[in-house]
PDB file of C-alpha atoms in Angstrom:
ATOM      1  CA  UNK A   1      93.412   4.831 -79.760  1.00 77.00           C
ATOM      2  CA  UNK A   2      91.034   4.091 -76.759  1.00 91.00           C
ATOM      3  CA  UNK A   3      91.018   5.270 -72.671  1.00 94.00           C
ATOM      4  CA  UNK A   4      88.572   3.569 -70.859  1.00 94.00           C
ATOM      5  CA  UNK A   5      87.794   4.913 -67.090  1.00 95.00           C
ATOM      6  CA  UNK A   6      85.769   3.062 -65.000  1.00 96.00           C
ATOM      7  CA  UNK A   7      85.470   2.872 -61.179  1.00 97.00           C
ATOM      8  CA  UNK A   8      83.330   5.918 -60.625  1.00 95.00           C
ATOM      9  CA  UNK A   9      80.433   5.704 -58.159  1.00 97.00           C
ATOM     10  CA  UNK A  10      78.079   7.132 -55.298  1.00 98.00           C
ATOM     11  CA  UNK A  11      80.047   7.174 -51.819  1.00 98.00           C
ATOM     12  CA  UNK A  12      79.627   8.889 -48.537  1.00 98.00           C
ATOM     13  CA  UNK A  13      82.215  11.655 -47.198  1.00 98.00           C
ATOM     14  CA  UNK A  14      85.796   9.885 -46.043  1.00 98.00           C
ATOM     15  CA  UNK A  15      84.912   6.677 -48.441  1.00 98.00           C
ATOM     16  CA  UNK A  16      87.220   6.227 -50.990  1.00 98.00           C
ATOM     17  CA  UNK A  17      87.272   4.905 -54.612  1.00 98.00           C
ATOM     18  CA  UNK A  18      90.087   3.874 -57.164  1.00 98.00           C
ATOM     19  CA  UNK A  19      89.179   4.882 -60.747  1.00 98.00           C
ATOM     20  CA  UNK A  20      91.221   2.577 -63.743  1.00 98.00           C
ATOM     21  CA  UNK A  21      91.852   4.139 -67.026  1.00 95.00           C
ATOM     22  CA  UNK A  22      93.148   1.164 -69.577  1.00 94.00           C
ATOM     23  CA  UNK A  23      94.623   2.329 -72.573  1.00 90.00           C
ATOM     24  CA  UNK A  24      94.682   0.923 -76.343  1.00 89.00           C
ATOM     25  CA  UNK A  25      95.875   1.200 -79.653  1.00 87.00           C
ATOM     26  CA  UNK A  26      99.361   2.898 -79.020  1.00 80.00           C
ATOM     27  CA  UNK A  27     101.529   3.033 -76.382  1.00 77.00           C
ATOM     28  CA  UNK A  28     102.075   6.327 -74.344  1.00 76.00           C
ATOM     29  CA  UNK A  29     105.794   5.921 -73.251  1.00 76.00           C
ATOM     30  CA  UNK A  30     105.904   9.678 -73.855  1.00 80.00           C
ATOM     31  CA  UNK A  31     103.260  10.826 -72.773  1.00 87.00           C
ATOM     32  CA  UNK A  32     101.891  12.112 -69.083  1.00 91.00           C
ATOM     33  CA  UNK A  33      99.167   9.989 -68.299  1.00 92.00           C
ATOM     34  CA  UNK A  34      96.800  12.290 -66.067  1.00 94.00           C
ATOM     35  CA  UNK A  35      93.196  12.433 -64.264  1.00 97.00           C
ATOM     36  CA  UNK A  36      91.231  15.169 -64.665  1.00 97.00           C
ATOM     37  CA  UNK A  37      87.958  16.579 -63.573  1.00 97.00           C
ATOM     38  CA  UNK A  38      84.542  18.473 -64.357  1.00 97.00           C
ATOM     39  CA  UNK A  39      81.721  19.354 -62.084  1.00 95.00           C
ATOM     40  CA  UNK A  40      78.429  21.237 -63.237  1.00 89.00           C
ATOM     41  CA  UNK A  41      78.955  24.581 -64.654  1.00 91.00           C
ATOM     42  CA  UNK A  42      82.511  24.323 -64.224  1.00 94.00           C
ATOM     43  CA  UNK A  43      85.561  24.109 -66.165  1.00 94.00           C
ATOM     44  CA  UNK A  44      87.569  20.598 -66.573  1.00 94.00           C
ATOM     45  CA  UNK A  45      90.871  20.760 -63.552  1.00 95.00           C
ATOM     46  CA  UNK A  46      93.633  18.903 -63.456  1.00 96.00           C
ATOM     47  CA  UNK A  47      93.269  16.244 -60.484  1.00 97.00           C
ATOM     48  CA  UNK A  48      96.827  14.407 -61.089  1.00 97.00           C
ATOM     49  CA  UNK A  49      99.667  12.710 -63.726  1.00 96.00           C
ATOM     50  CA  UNK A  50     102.216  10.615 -63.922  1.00 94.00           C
ATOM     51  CA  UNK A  51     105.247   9.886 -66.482  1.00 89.00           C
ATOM     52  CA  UNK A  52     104.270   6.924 -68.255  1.00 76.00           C
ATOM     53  CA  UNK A  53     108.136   5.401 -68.391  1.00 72.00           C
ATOM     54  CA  UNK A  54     108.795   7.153 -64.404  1.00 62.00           C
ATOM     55  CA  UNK A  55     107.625   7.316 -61.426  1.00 76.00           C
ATOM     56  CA  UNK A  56     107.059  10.937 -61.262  1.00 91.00           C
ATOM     57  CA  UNK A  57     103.446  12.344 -59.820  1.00 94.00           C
ATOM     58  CA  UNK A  58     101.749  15.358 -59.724  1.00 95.00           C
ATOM     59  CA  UNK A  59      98.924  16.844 -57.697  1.00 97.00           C
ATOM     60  CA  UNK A  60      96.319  19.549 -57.366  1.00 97.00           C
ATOM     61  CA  UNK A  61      96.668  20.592 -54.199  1.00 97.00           C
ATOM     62  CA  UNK A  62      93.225  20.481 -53.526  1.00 97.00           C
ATOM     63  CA  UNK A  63      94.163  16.162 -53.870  1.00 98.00           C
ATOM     64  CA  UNK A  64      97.684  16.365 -52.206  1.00 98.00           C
ATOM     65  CA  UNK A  65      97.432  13.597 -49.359  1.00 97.00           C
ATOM     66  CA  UNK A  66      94.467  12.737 -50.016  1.00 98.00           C
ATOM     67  CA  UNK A  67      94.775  10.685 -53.865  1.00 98.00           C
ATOM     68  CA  UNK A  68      97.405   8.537 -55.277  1.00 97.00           C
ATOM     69  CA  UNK A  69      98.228   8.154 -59.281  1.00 96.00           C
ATOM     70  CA  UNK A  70     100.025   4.664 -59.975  1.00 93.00           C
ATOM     71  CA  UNK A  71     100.680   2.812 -62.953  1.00 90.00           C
ATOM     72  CA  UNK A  72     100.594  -0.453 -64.656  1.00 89.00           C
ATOM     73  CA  UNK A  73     102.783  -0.683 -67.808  1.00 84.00           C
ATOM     74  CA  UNK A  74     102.033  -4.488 -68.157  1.00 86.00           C
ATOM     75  CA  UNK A  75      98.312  -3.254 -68.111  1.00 88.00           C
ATOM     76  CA  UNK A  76      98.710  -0.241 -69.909  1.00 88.00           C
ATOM     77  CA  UNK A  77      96.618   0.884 -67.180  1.00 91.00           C
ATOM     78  CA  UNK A  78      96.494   4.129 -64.385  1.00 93.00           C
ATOM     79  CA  UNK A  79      94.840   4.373 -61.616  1.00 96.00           C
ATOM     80  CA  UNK A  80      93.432   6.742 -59.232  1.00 97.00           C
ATOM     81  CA  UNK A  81      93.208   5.835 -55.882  1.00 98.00           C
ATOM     82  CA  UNK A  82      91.098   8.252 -53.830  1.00 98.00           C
ATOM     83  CA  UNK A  83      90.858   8.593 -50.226  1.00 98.00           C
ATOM     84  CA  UNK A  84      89.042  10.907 -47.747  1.00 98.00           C
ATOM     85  CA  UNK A  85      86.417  11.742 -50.248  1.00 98.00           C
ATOM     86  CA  UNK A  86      84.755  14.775 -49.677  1.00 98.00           C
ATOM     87  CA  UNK A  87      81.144  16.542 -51.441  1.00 97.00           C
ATOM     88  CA  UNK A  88      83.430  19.074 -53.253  1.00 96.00           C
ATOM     89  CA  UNK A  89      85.289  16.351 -55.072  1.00 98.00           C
ATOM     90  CA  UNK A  90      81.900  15.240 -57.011  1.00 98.00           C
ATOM     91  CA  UNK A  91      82.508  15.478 -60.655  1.00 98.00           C
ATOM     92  CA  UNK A  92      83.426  13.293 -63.742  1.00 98.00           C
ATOM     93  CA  UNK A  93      86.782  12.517 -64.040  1.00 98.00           C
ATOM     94  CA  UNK A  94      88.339  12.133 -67.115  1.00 97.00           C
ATOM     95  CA  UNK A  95      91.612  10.420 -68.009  1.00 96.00           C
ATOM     96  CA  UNK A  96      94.122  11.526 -70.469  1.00 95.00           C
ATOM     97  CA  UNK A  97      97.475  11.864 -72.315  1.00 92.00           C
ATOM     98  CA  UNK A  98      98.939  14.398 -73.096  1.00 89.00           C
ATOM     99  CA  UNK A  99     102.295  16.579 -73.586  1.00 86.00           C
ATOM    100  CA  UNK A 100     102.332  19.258 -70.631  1.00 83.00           C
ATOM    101  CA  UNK A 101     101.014  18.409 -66.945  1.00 85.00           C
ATOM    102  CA  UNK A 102      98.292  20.545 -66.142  1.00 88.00           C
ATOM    103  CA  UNK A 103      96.770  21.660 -69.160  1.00 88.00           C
ATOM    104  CA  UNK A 104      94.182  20.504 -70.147  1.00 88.00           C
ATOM    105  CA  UNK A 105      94.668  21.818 -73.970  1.00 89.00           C
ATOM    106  CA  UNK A 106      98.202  19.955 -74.090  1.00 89.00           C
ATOM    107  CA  UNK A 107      95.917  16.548 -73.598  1.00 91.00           C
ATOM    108  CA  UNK A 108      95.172  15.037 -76.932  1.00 90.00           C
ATOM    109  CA  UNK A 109      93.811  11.523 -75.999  1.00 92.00           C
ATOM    110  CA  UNK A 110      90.970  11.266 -73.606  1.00 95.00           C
ATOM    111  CA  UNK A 111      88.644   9.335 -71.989  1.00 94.00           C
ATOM    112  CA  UNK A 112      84.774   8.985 -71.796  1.00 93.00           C
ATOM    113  CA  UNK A 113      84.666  10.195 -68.126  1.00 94.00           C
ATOM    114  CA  UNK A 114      83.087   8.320 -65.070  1.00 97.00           C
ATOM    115  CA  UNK A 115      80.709   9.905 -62.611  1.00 98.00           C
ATOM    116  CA  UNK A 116      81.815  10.432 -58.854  1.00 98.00           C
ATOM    117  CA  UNK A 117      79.351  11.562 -55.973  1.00 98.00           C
ATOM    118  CA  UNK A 118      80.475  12.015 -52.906  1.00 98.00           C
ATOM    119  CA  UNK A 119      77.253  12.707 -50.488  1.00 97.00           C
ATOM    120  CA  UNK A 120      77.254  14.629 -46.996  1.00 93.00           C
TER     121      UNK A 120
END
């Protein structure tokens, strides 16, 4: 069982980026697929998720408006879109699946993490 994230980069404040996470090996159909997040000397926070066989999202508020979870059964593929970047949201972001929403304990699958800056 594989997630791969990818998309990360270096962008300036109000860019925006769309992180992928493609999964492999099993299917998820009940599972929440979710996006997560670590900066320096901090602990890992939930960012966002999404029911693999719904449409149902979820956000930090600190993301509300601001990023969009989809998904791509064909692909076995979510995505992060994020817009309106700002410094604070620097931090690698991890993608996940898991049993519960927001904890981060409840995830059992994860990803390698990709690096997002967001400079001033």
């Amino acid at each position: 069982v594989q997630l791969q994230a990818s998309g990360g980069g270096l962008v300036q404040a109000g860019g925006s980026l769309r992180l992928a996470c493609a999964a492999s090996g099993r299917t998820f159909s009940d599972y929440y697929m979710g996006w997560f997040r670590q900066a320096p000397v901090k602990e890992r926070d939930f960012v966002a998720a999404i029911t693999w066989t719904g449409s149902v999202t979820y956000y930090a508020d600190s993301v509300k408006g601001r990023f969009i979870i989809t998904r791509n059964n064909a692909k076995n593929t979510i995505y992060l879109q994020m817009n309106n970047l700002k410094p604070e949201d620097t931090a690698v972001y991890y993608c996940a699946a898991g049993l519960a929403v927001t904890n981060p304990g409840a995830y059992d699958y994860w990803g390698q993490g990709t690096q997002v800056t967001v400079s001033s």
